Coordinates of N, CA, C and O in Angstrom, one line a residue:
H17 N 0.9 -1.2 -0.2 CA 0.3 -0.1 0.1 C 0.9 1.4 0.0 O 0.6 2.3 -0.9
I18 N 2.0 1.1 0.8 CA 2.8 2.3 0.9 C 3.2 2.8 -0.4 O 3.4 3.8 -0.8
G19 N 4.1 1.7 -1.1 CA 5.0 1.7 -2.4 C 3.9 2.3 -3.6 O 4.1 3.1 -4.0
M20 N 2.6 2.2 -3.4 CA 1.7 2.5 -4.6 C 1.1 3.9 -4.4 O 0.4 4.5 -5.0
H21 N 1.5 4.5 -2.9 CA 0.9 6.1 -2.7 C 2.0 6.9 -2.4 O 1.7 8.0 -1.8
M22 N 3.2 6.8 -2.5 CA 4.4 7.3 -2.3 C 4.3 8.6 -3.4 O 3.9 8.2 -4.6
G23 N 4.5 9.9 -3.3 CA 4.5 10.6 -4.1 C 3.1 11.4 -4.2 O 2.2 11.2 -3.4
Y24 N 2.7 11.6 -5.5 CA 1.5 12.1 -5.8 C 0.7 10.8 -6.7 O 1.5 10.0 -7.3
R25 N -0.6 11.1 -6.7 CA -1.1 9.9 -7.2 C -2.9 10.4 -7.4 O -3.8 10.3 -6.8
F26 N -2.7 11.0 -8.7 CA -4.2 11.5 -9.1 C -5.2 10.4 -9.7 O -4.8 9.8 -10.5
V27 N -6.4 10.6 -9.3 CA -7.6 9.7 -9.4 C -8.7 10.9 -10.1 O -8.9 11.5 -9.4
V28 N -9.3 10.5 -11.1 CA -10.5 11.1 -11.3 C -11.5 10.4 -10.6 O -11.8 8.9 -10.5
E29 N -12.4 10.7 -9.7 CA -13.5 10.1 -8.8 C -14.9 10.3 -9.2 O -15.5 9.2 -9.3
K30 N -15.4 11.4 -10.3 CA -16.5 11.6 -10.6 C -16.3 12.5 -11.6 O -15.9 13.5 -12.0
C31 N -17.2 12.1 -12.8 CA -17.5 13.1 -13.9 C -18.9 13.1 -14.4 O -19.4 12.0 -14.7
T32 N -19.3 14.4 -14.6 CA -20.8 14.6 -14.8 C -20.6 15.8 -16.1 O -20.0 16.5 -16.0
C33 N -21.8 15.6 -16.5 CA -22.0 16.5 -17.7 C -23.7 17.1 -17.7 O -24.4 16.1 -17.8
E34 N -23.7 18.5 -17.5 CA -25.1 19.2 -17.5 C -25.0 20.0 -18.6 O -24.4 20.5 -19.1
R35 N -26.3 19.6 -19.2 CA -26.8 20.3 -20.5 C -28.1 21.4 -20.2 O -28.7 21.0 -19.5
R36 N -27.8 22.6 -20.6 CA -28.7 23.5 -20.3 C -29.0 24.2 -21.9 O -28.0 25.1 -22.3
G37 N -29.9 23.7 -22.7 CA -29.8 24.3 -24.2 C -29.1 23.6 -24.8 O -28.6 22.4 -24.6
K38 N -28.6 24.4 -25.4 CA -27.1 24.2 -26.3 C -25.7 24.2 -25.3 O -24.8 23.8 -26.0
A39 N -25.7 24.6 -24.4 CA -24.5 24.6 -23.4 C -24.5 23.5 -22.8 O -25.4 23.0 -22.4
A40 N -23.3 23.2 -22.5 CA -23.2 22.3 -21.3 C -22.1 22.6 -20.6 O -21.0 23.3 -20.8
C41 N -21.8 21.8 -19.4 CA -20.6 22.3 -18.5 C -20.2 20.7 -18.1 O -21.0 19.5 -17.6
L42 N -18.9 20.3 -18.4 CA -18.3 18.7 -17.8 C -17.7 19.4 -16.4 O -17.1 20.3 -16.2
T43 N -18.2 18.4 -15.3 CA -17.7 18.7 -14.1 C -16.7 17.3 -13.7 O -17.3 16.2 -13.9
V44 N -15.6 17.7 -13.2 CA -14.7 16.4 -13.1 C -14.0 16.8 -11.6 O -13.6 17.6 -11.3
R45 N -14.2 15.7 -11.0 CA -13.6 15.5 -9.5 C -12.5 15.2 -9.4 O -12.4 13.5 -9.9
L46 N -11.3 15.6 -9.2 CA -9.9 14.9 -9.0 C -9.6 14.8 -7.4 O -10.2 15.6 -6.7
A47 N -8.8 13.5 -7.6 CA -8.2 13.6 -6.0 C -6.9 13.1 -6.0 O -6.6 12.7 -7.0
N48 N -5.9 13.5 -5.3 CA -4.6 13.3 -5.0 C -4.5 12.3 -3.9 O -4.8 12.5 -2.8
R49 N -4.5 10.8 -4.1 CA -4.8 9.8 -3.2 C -3.0 9.5 -3.0 O -2.9 8.5 -2.0
G50 N -2.4 10.1 -3.3 CA -0.7 10.1 -2.7 C -0.9 10.7 -1.3 O -1.3 11.1 -0.8
F51 N 0.5 10.3 -1.0 CA 1.1 11.0 0.3 C 1.8 12.6 0.1 O 1.7 13.1 1.2
A52 N 2.1 13.1 -1.1 CA 2.4 14.3 -1.4 C 2.1 14.9 -2.4 O 1.4 14.3 -3.3
C53 N 2.4 16.0 -2.6 CA 1.7 17.1 -3.9 C 3.0 16.7 -4.7 O 4.2 16.5 -4.3
C54 N 2.6 17.0 -6.0 CA 3.5 17.0 -7.1 C 4.8 17.8 -7.1 O 5.8 17.6 -7.5
G55 N 4.3 19.2 -6.8 CA 5.2 20.2 -6.6 C 5.7 21.0 -8.0 O 6.5 21.6 -8.1
E56 N 4.9 20.4 -9.2 CA 5.2 21.1 -10.4 C 4.0 21.6 -11.2 O 2.8 21.3 -10.7
E57 N 3.9 22.5 -11.8 CA 2.6 23.0 -12.6 C 2.3 21.6 -13.1 O 3.0 21.3 -14.4
V58 N 0.7 21.4 -13.0 CA 0.3 20.4 -14.0 C -1.0 20.7 -14.8 O -1.8 21.3 -13.7
Q59 N -1.3 20.6 -15.8 CA -2.1 20.8 -16.4 C -3.6 19.9 -16.7 O -3.0 18.9 -17.3
F60 N -4.6 20.0 -16.5 CA -5.4 18.8 -16.8 C -6.4 19.1 -18.2 O -6.4 20.6 -18.6
R61 N -6.0 18.2 -19.2 CA -6.5 18.6 -20.8 C -7.8 17.5 -20.9 O -7.5 16.3 -20.8
L62 N -8.5 18.3 -21.4 CA -9.8 17.2 -21.9 C -9.7 17.2 -23.3 O -9.3 18.3 -24.1
L63 N -9.9 15.9 -23.8 CA -9.5 15.8 -25.2 C -10.9 15.2 -25.5 O -11.5 14.3 -25.2
L64 N -11.2 15.9 -26.7 CA -12.5 15.7 -27.5 C -12.2 14.8 -28.7 O -11.6 15.5 -29.9
V65 N -12.6 13.4 -29.0 CA -12.2 12.7 -30.2 C -13.3 12.0 -30.8 O -14.3 11.4 -30.3
Q66 N -13.4 12.2 -32.1 CA -14.5 11.9 -32.8 C -13.8 11.4 -34.3 O -13.5 12.4 -34.8
G67 N -14.1 10.6 -34.8 CA -13.7 10.0 -36.4 C -12.3 10.5 -36.7 O -12.0 11.3 -37.8
G68 N -11.5 10.1 -35.7 CA -10.0 10.5 -36.2 C -9.5 12.0 -35.8 O -8.5 12.4 -35.8
E69 N -10.6 12.8 -35.4 CA -10.2 14.2 -35.0 C -10.3 14.3 -33.7 O -10.9 13.8 -32.9
E70 N -9.4 15.5 -33.2 CA -9.0 15.3 -31.7 C -9.0 16.7 -31.5 O -8.1 17.7 -32.1
R71 N -9.6 17.2 -30.4 CA -9.6 18.6 -29.9 C -9.1 18.8 -28.6 O -9.6 17.9 -27.7
V72 N -8.5 19.8 -28.0 CA -7.8 19.7 -26.6 C -8.5 20.9 -26.2 O -8.1 21.9 -26.8
I73 N -9.0 20.7 -24.9 CA -9.4 22.0 -24.3 C -8.6 21.8 -22.8 O -8.9 20.9 -21.7
P74 N -7.3 22.8 -22.7 CA -6.7 22.9 -21.4 C -7.8 23.7 -20.2 O -8.5 24.5 -20.3
A75 N -7.6 22.9 -19.3 CA -8.5 23.4 -17.9 C -7.6 24.2 -17.0 O -6.5 23.7 -16.5
D76 N -8.0 25.4 -16.6 CA -7.1 26.2 -15.6 C -7.2 25.4 -14.1 O -8.4 25.5 -13.7
C77 N -6.1 25.0 -13.6 CA -6.2 24.1 -12.4 C -4.7 24.5 -11.8 O -4.1 24.5 -12.2
D78 N -4.6 24.0 -10.4 CA -3.6 23.9 -9.7 C -3.2 22.7 -9.3 O -2.9 22.7 -8.0
L79 N -3.5 21.4 -10.1 CA -3.2 20.4 -9.4 C -1.9 20.0 -9.0 O -1.7 19.2 -7.8
G80 N -0.6 20.6 -9.4 CA 0.3 20.6 -8.7 C 0.8 20.9 -7.2 O 1.8 20.2 -6.4
R81 N -0.1 21.7 -6.9 CA -0.2 21.9 -5.3 C -1.2 21.5 -4.4 O -1.2 21.5 -3.2
L82 N -1.9 20.2 -5.1 CA -2.9 19.7 -4.5 C -2.2 18.7 -4.0 O -1.6 17.5 -4.0
E83 N -2.6 18.6 -2.3 CA -1.8 17.8 -1.3 C -2.5 16.2 -1.2 O -3.5 16.2 -1.4
G84 N -1.7 15.6 -0.6 CA -2.0 14.2 -0.6 C -3.2 14.2 0.4 O -3.5 14.7 1.1
G85 N -4.3 13.1 -0.3 CA -5.6 13.1 0.5 C -6.3 14.0 0.3 O -7.7 14.2 0.5
K86 N -6.3 15.2 -0.5 CA -7.2 16.4 -0.9 C -7.7 15.9 -2.4 O -7.3 15.3 -3.3
G87 N -9.0 16.7 -2.7 CA -9.6 16.8 -4.3 C -9.9 18.0 -4.2 O -9.7 19.1 -3.9
T88 N -10.0 18.4 -5.8 CA -10.7 19.4 -6.2 C -11.6 19.2 -7.4 O -11.7 18.2 -8.1
T89 N -12.6 20.5 -7.6 CA -13.7 19.8 -8.9 C -13.2 20.9 -9.8 O -13.1 22.0 -9.5
L90 N -13.1 20.4 -11.1 CA -13.0 21.4 -12.3 C -14.5 21.5 -13.1 O -14.9 20.4 -13.1
Q91 N -14.8 22.5 -13.4 CA -15.7 22.7 -14.4 C -15.3 23.4 -15.7 O -14.6 24.3 -15.6
I92 N -15.6 22.4 -16.6 CA -15.4 23.0 -18.2 C -16.5 23.3 -18.8 O -17.1 22.3 -19.0
P93 N -16.7 24.4 -19.3 CA -17.5 24.7 -20.0 C -17.4 24.1 -21.7 O -16.3 24.2 -22.1
L94 N -18.3 23.6 -22.0 CA -18.5 22.8 -23.5 C -19.3 23.6 -24.6 O -20.2 24.2 -23.9
E95 N -18.7 24.2 -25.6 CA -19.4 24.8 -26.6 C -20.6 23.9 -27.1 O -20.2 22.6 -27.3
G96 N -21.6 24.3 -27.8 CA -22.6 23.7 -28.5 C -22.2 23.1 -29.5 O -22.5 21.5 -29.7
E97 N -21.1 23.3 -30.4 CA -20.7 22.4 -31.3 C -19.9 21.1 -31.2 O -19.8 20.4 -32.2
V98 N -19.4 21.3 -30.0 CA -18.5 20.0 -29.7 C -19.2 18.8 -29.2 O -18.8 17.7 -29.0
Q99 N -20.4 18.9 -28.8 CA -21.6 18.0 -28.2 C -21.9 17.4 -29.3 O -23.0 17.1 -29.7
R100 N -21.0 16.3 -30.2 CA -22.1 15.8 -31.2 C -22.0 14.3 -30.7 O -21.1 13.7 -30.3
S101 N -22.7 13.4 -31.5 CA -23.0 12.3 -31.1 C -21.6 11.2 -31.5 O -21.2 11.4 -32.8
G102 N -21.6 10.4 -30.5 CA -20.2 9.6 -31.0 C -19.0 9.9 -30.6 O -18.0 9.4 -30.7
M103 N -18.9 11.4 -29.9 CA -17.6 11.8 -29.5 C -17.3 11.3 -28.3 O -18.1 11.2 -27.1
H104 N -16.0 11.0 -27.8 CA -15.4 10.3 -26.7 C -14.7 11.5 -26.2 O -14.0 12.1 -26.7
L105 N -15.0 11.5 -24.8 CA -14.4 12.5 -23.8 C -13.4 11.9 -23.3 O -13.7 10.9 -22.4
Y106 N -12.0 12.5 -23.1 CA -10.9 11.6 -22.4 C -10.0 12.8 -21.4 O -10.1 13.8 -22.0
G107 N -9.6 12.3 -20.4 CA -9.1 13.2 -19.4 C -7.6 12.8 -19.7 O -7.2 11.7 -19.6
S108 N -6.5 14.0 -19.4 CA -5.1 13.6 -19.6 C -4.5 14.7 -18.6 O -4.9 15.6 -18.5
L109 N -3.3 14.3 -18.0 CA -2.5 15.1 -17.2 C -1.2 15.5 -18.0 O -0.7 14.5 -18.4
Q110 N -1.2 16.5 -18.0 CA 0.4 17.1 -18.5 C 1.0 17.7 -17.6 O 0.7 19.0 -17.1
R111 N 2.6 17.7 -17.4 CA 3.5 18.3 -16.8 C 3.8 19.5 -17.6 O 4.4 19.4 -18.8
V112 N 3.5 21.0 -17.1 CA 3.9 22.0 -17.8 C 5.2 22.0 -18.2 O 5.6 22.9 -19.4
R113 N 6.4 21.9 -17.3 CA 7.7 22.0 -17.5 C 8.3 21.7 -18.6 O 8.9 22.0 -19.7
D114 N 8.0 19.9 -19.0 CA 8.5 19.5 -20.0 C 7.7 19.0 -20.9 O 7.8 17.9 -21.7
R115 N 5.9 19.1 -20.6 CA 5.0 18.6 -21.2 C 5.1 16.8 -21.6 O 4.4 16.5 -22.0
G116 N 5.6 16.4 -19.8 CA 5.4 15.0 -19.7 C 4.0 14.6 -19.4 O 3.2 15.4 -18.7
T117 N 3.7 13.1 -19.6 CA 2.5 13.1 -19.6 C 2.5 12.3 -17.8 O 3.4 11.5 -17.6
I118 N 1.4 12.6 -17.0 CA 1.3 12.1 -15.9 C 0.2 10.9 -16.0 O -1.0 11.4 -16.7
V119 N 0.3 9.7 -15.6 CA -0.8 8.8 -15.6 C -1.4 8.7 -14.3 O -1.3 8.8 -13.5
F120 N -2.8 8.6 -14.9 CA -3.9 8.6 -13.7 C -3.9 7.3 -13.1 O -3.6 6.3 -13.7
A121 N -4.0 7.3 -11.7 CA -4.1 5.8 -11.1 C -5.4 5.2 -11.1 O -5.2 4.2 -10.6
N122 N -6.2 5.9 -12.0 CA -7.4 5.0 -12.0 C -7.0 3.8 -13.0 O -6.1 3.8 -13.8
E123 N -7.8 2.4 -12.7 CA -7.3 1.5 -13.3 C -7.5 1.1 -14.9 O -8.7 1.9 -15.3
G124 N -6.9 1.1 -15.7 CA -6.5 1.2 -17.1 C -6.5 2.3 -17.6 O -7.0 2.5 -19.0
A125 N -6.1 3.2 -17.2 CA -5.9 4.7 -17.6 C -5.1 5.0 -18.7 O -5.0 5.5 -19.9
G126 N -3.9 4.5 -18.7 CA -3.0 4.5 -19.5 C -2.5 6.2 -19.6 O -2.6 6.9 -18.8
D127 N -2.2 6.7 -20.9 CA -1.7 8.0 -20.9 C -3.1 9.1 -20.9 O -3.0 10.3 -21.2
R128 N -4.0 8.4 -21.2 CA -5.6 9.0 -21.0 C -6.7 8.2 -20.3 O -6.6 7.2 -20.8
L129 N -7.7 9.0 -19.9 CA -8.7 8.4 -19.5 C -10.1 8.7 -19.7 O -10.4 9.8 -20.0
L130 N -10.7 7.8 -20.1 CA -12.1 7.8 -20.8 C -12.9 8.4 -19.8 O -13.2 7.9 -18.8
L131 N -13.5 9.5 -19.9 CA -14.6 10.1 -18.9 C -15.9 10.1 -19.6 O -17.1 9.8 -18.7
G132 N -16.3 9.8 -21.1 CA -17.4 9.5 -21.2 C -17.7 9.7 -22.6 O -16.5 9.7 -23.3
L133 N -19.0 9.7 -23.2 CA -19.3 9.6 -24.4 C -20.6 10.0 -24.7 O -21.5 9.9 -24.3
F134 N -20.5 11.3 -25.9 CA -22.1 11.7 -26.3 C -22.5 10.8 -27.3 O -21.9 10.4 -28.0
D135 N -23.9 10.3 -26.8 CA -25.0 9.6 -27.8 C -25.9 10.1 -28.1 O -26.4 11.3 -27.8

């Protein structure tokens, strides 16, 4: 248990999307299940993928300072035209300093985590 939680360990706990007419907002609850903060600037990126096309929406947050055992909630507004049927939504984390990928601790995440699908 201790070895798996050394340093930082980011997890997506919950993800919801609220639609209000043509506008929508994605709410992502993130937590650091590790014992320490990252100590570097970390950016959450929402990836919208459909038919070989990929669009990135960076979210303003301060994950690098998120202490171990703490959580935060991101609100990411989505424009009407991005809410197309069959579009996959992924989350990814990137270190700002060197653009290195930080892998989510969620099972099966890899370099990005499936958050949902518009149908």
